[in-house]
């Protein structure tokens, strides 16, 4: 990363689209920038944070992602490389990701995966909370941050930047269904700073990927293959699956894009939970796949493994000989899925 002393940033922020402009200027207590890849979300988020820090000396803001380990090379790097001019910074503690500006305002970068750190966000509380990649967070994270917005003498704002997700996500419910804050939206095509070849590449996205990541729309995955999949019913918060529950695995073969799903059945209720998916995305042999399957199922009892279509007896045999016996499915859609 560029260090505090090497950086040179020209602060004159000019919004690249109306969404950036509106989001940065908004004084609403809850604000969301929902947008596609490269729409300018992170720059807007950080510019808003820096403005609040400059306009209100001795402000204290927490800028975070879900996982602390991801913030240094993403949001924090953008802050130093593209948003905050060196001359505004009085001190930077690089172990704590803690920036003190010359006007006394402080910006702490971190994650929502560190309750101890969040608990010590200062007895006086914080003036603002900014969440990047907020689709990774859950409602508990959001509420916990809201509970710390009490620094005296400054406006209290929580604002977030995110790619869209399924309409069942708490952010969609909070901002679009219940209208509990202001929303600004932009697509990738709303950022003229993006290179042409990048936009051409995005133009090749299809289906839900295009809807969410290029057009910036909140679309679910329902209807892609199985129309009975319903985000509202089928997506639930993660929880620890009891080790005693029996596991069933389903396999899709192929040398380049094999896939597997792992389900656990709750013997008490008869409900099944898909708790892991396997999509290595690289070419690997049967032995290595099986090692990965065993790791995923470590400590659990796998009752049945099913996969392939009726013709793929050879593949099943290959996995079986590596210690992962896969049986033929009763029904299979041998015609390729569209
Ligand atoms: N107001 C601006 N002025 C100058 N350049 C900008 C501005 N906004 C965005 N950019 C440029 O566009 C790029 C993408 O912006 P940014 O990283 O904020 O997008 P994003 O929506 O957060 O992208 P991602 O989906 O990858 O998280 C930046 O690296 C920067 O070069
Ligand atoms: Mg971003």
CSV table of N, CA, C and O and ligand atoms in Angstrom, one decimal, residues 36 38-43 65 74-75 78 132-133 161 163, ligand 2:
chain,number,residue,atom,x,y,z
A,36,UNK,N,-23.9,-0.9,-9.3
A,36,UNK,CA,-23.3,-2.0,-10.0
A,36,UNK,C,-21.7,-2.0,-9.8
A,36,UNK,O,-21.2,-1.1,-9.1
A,38,UNK,N,-18.1,-1.0,-10.2
A,38,UNK,CA,-17.5,0.2,-10.7
A,38,UNK,C,-18.3,1.5,-10.8
A,38,UNK,O,-17.9,2.4,-11.4
A,39,UNK,N,-19.5,1.5,-10.2
A,39,UNK,CA,-20.4,2.6,-10.3
A,39,UNK,C,-19.8,3.8,-9.6
A,39,UNK,O,-20.3,5.0,-9.7
A,40,UNK,N,-18.8,3.6,-8.7
A,40,UNK,CA,-18.3,4.8,-8.0
A,40,UNK,C,-18.7,4.8,-6.5
A,40,UNK,O,-18.7,5.8,-5.9
A,41,UNK,N,-19.1,3.6,-6.0
A,41,UNK,CA,-19.7,3.5,-4.7
A,41,UNK,C,-18.6,3.8,-3.6
A,41,UNK,O,-18.9,4.6,-2.7
A,42,UNK,N,-17.5,3.1,-3.7
A,42,UNK,CA,-16.5,3.3,-2.6
A,42,UNK,C,-15.9,4.7,-2.5
A,42,UNK,O,-15.7,5.3,-1.4
A,43,UNK,N,-15.7,5.3,-3.7
A,43,UNK,CA,-15.1,6.6,-3.7
A,43,UNK,C,-16.2,7.6,-3.1
A,43,UNK,O,-15.8,8.4,-2.3
A,65,UNK,N,-15.9,-2.9,6.7
A,65,UNK,CA,-16.5,-4.0,5.9
A,65,UNK,C,-16.8,-5.1,6.8
A,65,UNK,O,-16.5,-5.0,8.0
A,74,UNK,N,-8.7,-3.0,0.1
A,74,UNK,CA,-9.8,-2.5,-0.7
A,74,UNK,C,-10.1,-1.1,-0.3
A,74,UNK,O,-9.6,-0.1,-0.8
A,75,UNK,N,-11.0,-0.9,0.6
A,75,UNK,CA,-11.5,0.4,1.0
A,75,UNK,C,-10.4,1.3,1.5
A,75,UNK,O,-10.3,2.5,1.1
A,78,UNK,N,-8.2,2.5,-1.3
A,78,UNK,CA,-8.8,3.6,-2.1
A,78,UNK,C,-8.8,4.9,-1.3
A,78,UNK,O,-8.6,6.0,-1.9
A,132,UNK,N,-18.7,-0.4,3.6
A,132,UNK,CA,-18.5,-0.7,2.2
A,132,UNK,C,-18.8,-2.2,2.0
A,132,UNK,O,-18.7,-3.0,2.9
A,133,UNK,N,-19.2,-2.5,0.8
A,133,UNK,CA,-19.6,-3.9,0.4
A,133,UNK,C,-20.7,-4.4,1.4
A,133,UNK,O,-20.6,-5.5,2.0
A,161,UNK,N,-22.4,1.5,1.1
A,161,UNK,CA,-22.2,1.2,-0.4
A,161,UNK,C,-22.3,-0.3,-0.6
A,161,UNK,O,-21.8,-1.0,0.2
A,163,UNK,N,-23.2,-3.6,-3.7
A,163,UNK,CA,-23.8,-4.2,-4.9
A,163,UNK,C,-25.2,-4.7,-4.5
A,163,UNK,O,-25.3,-5.1,-3.3
B,2,LIG,MG1,-16.2,-0.6,-4.2
